[in-house]
Amino acid sequence: MIRVGVVGASGWADGSHLPALTGLPEYEVTAVATTNQASADRVAAAHGIRHAFADAATLAAHPDVDLVVVSVRVTGHAAVIRAALDAGKHVVSEWPLAVDEQEARELAETASASGVQHAVVLQGRHSPSAAFVADLLAEGRIGTLQSAVVVAAGDPFGGSSIPAELAWSLDPAAGNSILTIMAGHFLATLERVAGRFTEVSARLPRMHERVRVGDTERTEVNATPDQVLVHGLLEGGATASVTIHGGNGRTPDGFLLKLAGSTGTLTATPTEPGSFIHWSDWEIRVDGELLSVPESYRTVPAGIPAGPPANIAALYREVAAAITERRRPDPDFAAGLRHHRLLAVIERAAATTTPQEVH
């Protein structure tokens, strides 16, 4: 049994990590930490968790914790990760791993030298739908892949307004934008299916100099992109085109994935309208024929809710296996660093307006 402490348990983790972990027999959530003791106590009481803290380092050092989950704002990731590594605990960090490539490199190097297991939550890599489509391509179901296209909504980022609780994201130093969050997850899922980028050209338009905050009349300066446009080449020579459009909606209008091969075409859309590509099950068609994802691709118990909890639970299954087998989980911090590097290359391509190789 792997005993888990969740840092940031009153936010995103409450509806994703906690349902995932409590549904898996390999894990027991033994501790939570939030920004204040009262909220930590409330989360602990709601989930029947023994320990509650207002300090991440205290949680990481506790003897009842074997693995630390980092689910706080991106600017706080490094401190919590270092506390976990200093305590000799395994660590799972939400994406983005860090605020930028340099910080991600420092964390990856420290984690690699620590001797513990470490993973980053790019949950689209553990989507049953993505794994099935990757296997269809590997089997030659549509021949040789020639073109990959993704069109997806990036709401609530990139619009003329932003929810008040996300207003801090308008500063690039926060590491939390349509590029780092939405493009980060969408591109990781595309690479799981179609292979890695080897070259990119990009545009990162900023259409709104100021953004309205919530339902108020207050506006804030916006220094982050509103749209992400990426063109490039993938391993094997296929082209890729990714368009992520910002918007004001709290529920996006979904995504379209289109893979054109030498003998056929595969399309995927969300089975639940308004779902992101790394959250949703996919409706998959090859040359118009609807295909069902075989049950063998679903690796988590049926009782875990669909959407983010299911794909995050699949990641935790991978982490548990890696701990048992004494190997690195996929994706580990090194993979997270590689993905941060891809985003940095996209930014450089957009700034220089010239194609950039991805090493």
Coordinates of C-alpha atoms in Angstrom, one line a residue:
M1 CA 0.0 0.0 0.0
I2 CA 1.4 3.4 -1.0
R3 CA 0.5 6.1 1.5
V4 CA -0.2 9.4 -0.2
G5 CA -0.1 13.0 1.0
V6 CA -1.9 15.5 -1.3
V7 CA -0.7 19.2 -1.3
G8 CA -3.3 21.5 -2.7
A9 CA -6.2 19.2 -1.9
S10 CA -9.0 21.8 -1.7
G11 CA -8.7 22.8 -5.4
W12 CA -8.3 20.8 -8.6
A13 CA -7.1 17.8 -6.7
D14 CA -10.4 17.5 -4.8
G15 CA -12.3 16.6 -8.0
S16 CA -9.6 14.7 -9.8
H17 CA -6.7 13.3 -7.8
L18 CA -8.7 12.3 -4.7
P19 CA -11.4 10.4 -6.6
A20 CA -8.6 8.7 -8.6
L21 CA -6.5 7.7 -5.6
T22 CA -9.4 6.6 -3.4
G23 CA -10.6 4.3 -6.2
L24 CA -7.3 2.4 -6.5
P25 CA -6.4 -0.5 -4.1
E26 CA -2.7 0.3 -4.4
Y27 CA -3.1 3.6 -2.6
E28 CA -4.3 5.1 0.7
V29 CA -4.6 8.9 1.1
T30 CA -3.2 9.5 4.6
A31 CA -2.6 13.3 4.6
V32 CA -3.7 16.5 2.9
A33 CA -2.3 20.0 3.0
T34 CA -3.9 23.3 1.9
T35 CA -3.0 27.0 2.5
N36 CA -4.7 27.1 5.9
Q37 CA -5.5 24.6 8.6
A38 CA -9.3 25.1 8.5
S39 CA -9.6 24.2 4.8
A40 CA -7.2 21.2 5.3
D41 CA -9.3 20.0 8.2
R42 CA -12.5 20.3 6.0
V43 CA -11.0 18.3 3.2
A44 CA -9.6 15.6 5.5
A45 CA -13.0 15.3 7.3
A46 CA -14.9 15.1 4.0
H47 CA -12.7 12.2 2.7
G48 CA -11.9 10.4 6.0
I49 CA -8.2 11.3 5.8
R50 CA -6.2 11.0 9.0
H51 CA -3.8 14.0 8.8
A52 CA -4.3 17.6 7.8
F53 CA -1.6 20.2 7.5
A54 CA -1.2 23.9 6.5
D55 CA 2.4 23.3 5.5
A56 CA 3.6 21.2 2.6
A57 CA 7.0 20.4 4.2
T58 CA 5.4 19.1 7.3
L59 CA 3.3 16.8 5.2
A60 CA 6.3 15.6 3.2
A61 CA 8.3 14.8 6.3
H62 CA 5.5 12.8 8.0
P63 CA 6.2 9.1 8.4
D64 CA 2.7 8.1 7.2
V65 CA 3.5 9.6 3.7
D66 CA 5.3 7.7 1.0
L67 CA 4.3 9.8 -2.0
V68 CA 3.6 13.5 -2.3
V69 CA 1.1 14.8 -4.8
V70 CA 1.8 18.4 -5.9
S71 CA -1.4 20.2 -7.0
V72 CA -0.9 23.8 -6.2
R73 CA -0.3 26.9 -8.4
V74 CA 2.6 26.4 -10.8
T75 CA 4.7 29.0 -9.0
G76 CA 4.5 26.8 -5.9
H77 CA 5.5 23.5 -7.5
A78 CA 9.3 23.8 -7.1
A79 CA 9.2 24.4 -3.3
V80 CA 6.8 21.5 -2.7
I81 CA 8.7 19.1 -5.0
R82 CA 12.0 20.0 -3.3
A83 CA 10.5 19.4 0.1
A84 CA 9.3 16.0 -1.0
L85 CA 12.7 15.1 -2.5
D86 CA 14.5 16.3 0.6
A87 CA 12.3 14.0 2.6
G88 CA 13.1 11.1 0.4
K89 CA 9.5 10.7 -0.8
H90 CA 8.2 9.8 -4.2
V91 CA 6.5 12.7 -6.0
V92 CA 3.7 13.2 -8.6
S93 CA 3.4 16.8 -9.9
E94 CA 0.6 18.4 -11.8
W95 CA 1.4 19.8 -15.2
P96 CA 3.1 22.2 -15.8
L97 CA 6.0 20.8 -13.9
A98 CA 7.6 24.3 -13.5
V99 CA 7.2 27.9 -14.5
D100 CA 9.7 27.5 -17.3
E101 CA 12.2 25.2 -19.0
Q102 CA 15.1 26.3 -16.7
E103 CA 13.2 25.5 -13.5
A104 CA 12.0 22.2 -15.0
R105 CA 15.6 21.2 -15.8
E106 CA 16.7 22.0 -12.2
L107 CA 13.8 19.9 -10.8
A108 CA 14.4 17.0 -13.2
E109 CA 18.1 16.9 -12.4
T110 CA 17.4 17.0 -8.6
A111 CA 14.7 14.3 -8.9
S112 CA 17.0 12.1 -11.0
A113 CA 19.7 12.2 -8.4
S114 CA 17.3 11.6 -5.5
G115 CA 16.7 7.9 -6.0
V116 CA 12.9 8.2 -5.6
Q117 CA 10.2 7.9 -8.3
H118 CA 8.8 11.0 -9.9
A119 CA 6.0 11.6 -12.4
V120 CA 4.2 14.5 -14.1
V121 CA 0.5 14.5 -14.7
L122 CA 0.2 14.7 -18.5
Q123 CA -2.9 12.4 -18.2
G124 CA -3.7 12.4 -21.9
R125 CA -0.8 10.0 -22.3
H126 CA -2.8 7.5 -20.3
S127 CA -6.1 8.0 -22.1
P128 CA -7.5 4.7 -23.4
S129 CA -8.7 6.4 -26.5
A130 CA -5.3 7.8 -27.2
A131 CA -3.6 4.5 -26.6
F132 CA -6.1 2.7 -29.0
V133 CA -5.6 5.3 -31.7
A134 CA -1.8 5.0 -31.4
D135 CA -2.1 1.3 -31.8
L136 CA -4.3 1.7 -34.9
L137 CA -1.7 3.9 -36.5
A138 CA 1.1 1.4 -35.5
E139 CA -0.9 -1.4 -37.1
G140 CA -1.2 0.5 -40.3
R141 CA -5.0 0.9 -40.2
I142 CA -4.8 4.1 -42.2
G143 CA -1.5 3.3 -43.9
T144 CA 1.5 5.7 -43.4
L145 CA 0.6 8.8 -41.4
Q146 CA 0.9 11.8 -43.6
S147 CA -0.9 14.6 -41.7
A148 CA -2.1 15.2 -38.2
V149 CA -4.5 18.1 -37.4
V150 CA -5.9 19.2 -34.1
V151 CA -8.4 22.0 -33.7
A152 CA -9.4 22.6 -30.1
A153 CA -10.9 25.2 -27.7
G154 CA -8.7 26.6 -25.0
D155 CA -11.5 28.2 -22.8
P156 CA -11.4 29.7 -20.3
F157 CA -8.0 31.1 -21.4
G158 CA -7.5 33.4 -24.3
G159 CA -10.8 35.3 -24.3
S160 CA -11.8 38.9 -23.7
S161 CA -12.6 38.0 -20.1
I162 CA -11.2 35.5 -17.6
P163 CA -12.7 34.0 -14.4
A164 CA -11.6 36.0 -11.3
E165 CA -9.9 32.9 -9.8
L166 CA -7.7 32.7 -12.9
A167 CA -6.8 36.4 -13.2
W168 CA -3.3 35.7 -11.9
S169 CA -2.7 33.7 -15.0
L170 CA -2.4 36.9 -17.2
D171 CA 1.2 37.3 -16.1
P172 CA 3.5 35.0 -18.1
A173 CA 5.7 34.5 -15.0
A174 CA 2.8 32.5 -13.5
G175 CA 3.4 29.7 -15.9
N176 CA -0.4 29.2 -16.4
S177 CA -1.7 30.1 -19.8
I178 CA -3.4 28.8 -23.0
L179 CA 0.1 27.8 -24.1
T180 CA 1.4 26.1 -21.0
I181 CA -1.9 24.5 -19.8
M182 CA -4.0 23.9 -22.9
A183 CA -1.3 23.5 -25.6
G184 CA 0.9 21.6 -23.1
H185 CA -1.8 18.9 -22.5
F186 CA -3.1 18.9 -26.1
L187 CA 0.4 18.5 -27.7
A188 CA 1.4 15.8 -25.2
T189 CA -1.7 13.8 -26.2
L190 CA -1.1 14.3 -29.9
E191 CA 2.5 13.1 -29.5
R192 CA 1.2 10.0 -27.7
V193 CA -0.8 9.2 -30.8
A194 CA 1.2 10.4 -33.7
G195 CA 4.9 10.7 -32.5
R196 CA 7.1 13.6 -31.4
F197 CA 7.6 16.9 -33.1
T198 CA 10.9 17.3 -34.8
E199 CA 10.4 20.9 -36.2
V200 CA 7.9 23.6 -35.5
S201 CA 6.7 27.0 -36.8
A202 CA 4.4 29.0 -34.6
R203 CA 2.3 32.0 -34.0
L204 CA 1.1 33.1 -30.5
P205 CA -1.3 36.0 -31.2
R206 CA -2.3 38.3 -28.4
M207 CA -5.6 39.9 -29.4
H208 CA -6.6 41.3 -26.0
E209 CA -4.2 43.8 -24.4
R210 CA -6.6 44.0 -21.4
V211 CA -9.0 41.4 -20.1
R212 CA -12.1 41.8 -18.1
V213 CA -12.0 40.0 -14.8
G214 CA -15.1 37.8 -14.1
D215 CA -18.4 39.5 -14.2
T216 CA -17.0 42.8 -13.0
E217 CA -16.0 45.9 -15.0
R218 CA -12.4 45.6 -13.8
T219 CA -9.8 44.9 -16.4
E220 CA -6.2 43.6 -16.1
V221 CA -3.2 43.8 -18.4
N222 CA -2.8 40.6 -20.4
A223 CA 0.7 39.6 -21.4
T224 CA -0.1 36.0 -22.5
P225 CA -1.2 34.7 -25.9
D226 CA -4.9 34.3 -26.8
Q227 CA -4.3 31.7 -29.6
V228 CA -1.8 29.0 -30.3
L229 CA -1.0 28.2 -33.9
V230 CA 1.6 25.4 -34.5
H231 CA 2.7 23.8 -37.7
G232 CA 5.5 21.3 -37.8
L233 CA 6.9 17.9 -38.7
L234 CA 6.6 14.7 -36.8
E235 CA 8.9 11.7 -36.5
G236 CA 8.4 9.7 -39.7
G237 CA 7.9 12.9 -41.8
A238 CA 4.1 13.5 -41.3
T239 CA 3.0 17.2 -41.1
A240 CA 1.2 18.5 -38.0
S241 CA -1.2 21.5 -37.7
V242 CA -2.5 22.5 -34.3
T243 CA -4.9 25.4 -33.7
I244 CA -6.0 26.2 -30.1
H245 CA -8.4 29.1 -29.9
G246 CA -9.1 31.0 -26.8
G247 CA -12.5 32.0 -25.5
N248 CA -14.7 33.1 -22.6
G249 CA -16.7 30.0 -22.0
R250 CA -16.3 27.9 -18.9
T251 CA -17.2 24.9 -21.1
P252 CA -15.3 24.7 -24.3
D253 CA -16.8 23.3 -27.5
G254 CA -14.5 20.4 -27.7
F255 CA -11.9 19.3 -30.2
L256 CA -11.3 17.6 -33.5
L257 CA -8.4 15.3 -34.2
K258 CA -7.9 14.3 -37.8
L259 CA -5.2 11.9 -38.9
A260 CA -4.8 11.4 -42.7
G261 CA -2.8 8.4 -43.8
S262 CA -1.8 7.0 -47.2
T263 CA -4.8 4.6 -47.3
G264 CA -7.4 6.1 -44.9
T265 CA -8.4 8.8 -42.5
L266 CA -9.1 8.7 -38.8
T267 CA -11.1 11.3 -36.9
A268 CA -11.8 11.7 -33.2
T269 CA -14.1 14.0 -31.3
P270 CA -15.2 14.0 -27.7
T271 CA -18.0 11.6 -26.6
E272 CA -19.1 14.2 -24.1
P273 CA -19.6 17.7 -25.7
G274 CA -17.4 20.4 -24.3
S275 CA -14.6 18.1 -23.2
F276 CA -10.8 18.5 -23.6
I277 CA -8.8 16.0 -25.6
H278 CA -6.8 14.9 -22.5
W279 CA -10.0 14.5 -20.4
S280 CA -12.6 12.9 -22.6
D281 CA -13.3 9.5 -24.1
W282 CA -13.2 9.9 -27.9
E283 CA -15.6 9.0 -30.6
I284 CA -13.3 7.4 -33.2
R285 CA -14.0 6.9 -36.8
V286 CA -11.9 5.4 -39.6
D287 CA -13.2 6.3 -43.0
G288 CA -16.6 6.9 -41.4
E289 CA -16.7 3.6 -39.5
L290 CA -17.3 4.1 -35.8
L291 CA -14.9 2.1 -33.7
S292 CA -15.3 1.3 -30.0
V293 CA -12.3 1.3 -27.7
P294 CA -11.7 -2.3 -26.5
E295 CA -12.2 -2.7 -22.7
S296 CA -8.6 -4.0 -22.5
Y297 CA -7.5 -0.4 -22.8
R298 CA -9.2 0.6 -19.6
T299 CA -6.9 -0.1 -16.8
V300 CA -8.7 1.4 -13.8
P301 CA -11.7 0.2 -11.8
A302 CA -15.1 0.9 -13.2
G303 CA -16.1 2.9 -10.1
I304 CA -13.7 5.7 -10.8
P305 CA -15.5 8.6 -12.5
A306 CA -15.0 9.2 -16.2
G307 CA -13.0 12.2 -17.3
P308 CA -9.9 13.5 -15.5
P309 CA -10.2 11.1 -12.5
A310 CA -10.1 8.0 -14.8
N311 CA -7.0 9.2 -16.8
I312 CA -5.2 10.4 -13.7
A313 CA -6.0 7.0 -12.1
A314 CA -4.3 5.3 -15.0
L315 CA -1.2 7.4 -14.4
Y316 CA -1.2 6.4 -10.7
R317 CA -1.4 2.8 -11.8
E318 CA 1.7 3.4 -13.9
V319 CA 3.4 5.0 -10.9
A320 CA 2.6 2.1 -8.6
A321 CA 4.0 -0.4 -11.1
A322 CA 7.2 1.7 -11.5
I323 CA 7.7 1.8 -7.7
T324 CA 7.3 -2.0 -7.5
E325 CA 9.5 -2.6 -10.5
R326 CA 12.1 0.0 -9.6
R327 CA 11.9 1.8 -12.9
R328 CA 11.0 5.3 -14.0
P329 CA 7.3 5.9 -14.6
D330 CA 6.0 7.4 -17.9
P331 CA 6.0 10.3 -18.0
D332 CA 8.7 11.2 -15.4
F333 CA 10.3 14.6 -14.8
A334 CA 12.7 14.0 -17.7
A335 CA 9.7 13.7 -20.0
G336 CA 8.2 16.8 -18.4
L337 CA 11.4 18.7 -19.1
R338 CA 11.3 17.5 -22.7
H339 CA 7.8 18.8 -23.0
H340 CA 8.7 22.2 -21.4
R341 CA 11.5 22.4 -24.0
L342 CA 8.9 21.8 -26.8
L343 CA 6.9 24.8 -25.5
A344 CA 10.0 26.9 -25.3
V345 CA 10.8 26.0 -28.9
I346 CA 7.3 27.1 -29.9
E347 CA 7.8 30.4 -28.2
R348 CA 11.1 30.9 -30.0
A349 CA 9.5 30.0 -33.3
A350 CA 6.8 32.5 -32.7
A351 CA 9.2 35.2 -31.7
T352 CA 11.6 34.7 -34.6
T353 CA 8.9 33.7 -37.2
T354 CA 11.3 31.0 -38.5
P355 CA 11.0 27.2 -38.2
Q356 CA 12.8 25.7 -35.2
E357 CA 14.2 22.2 -34.7
V358 CA 13.0 20.3 -31.6
H359 CA 15.9 18.4 -30.1

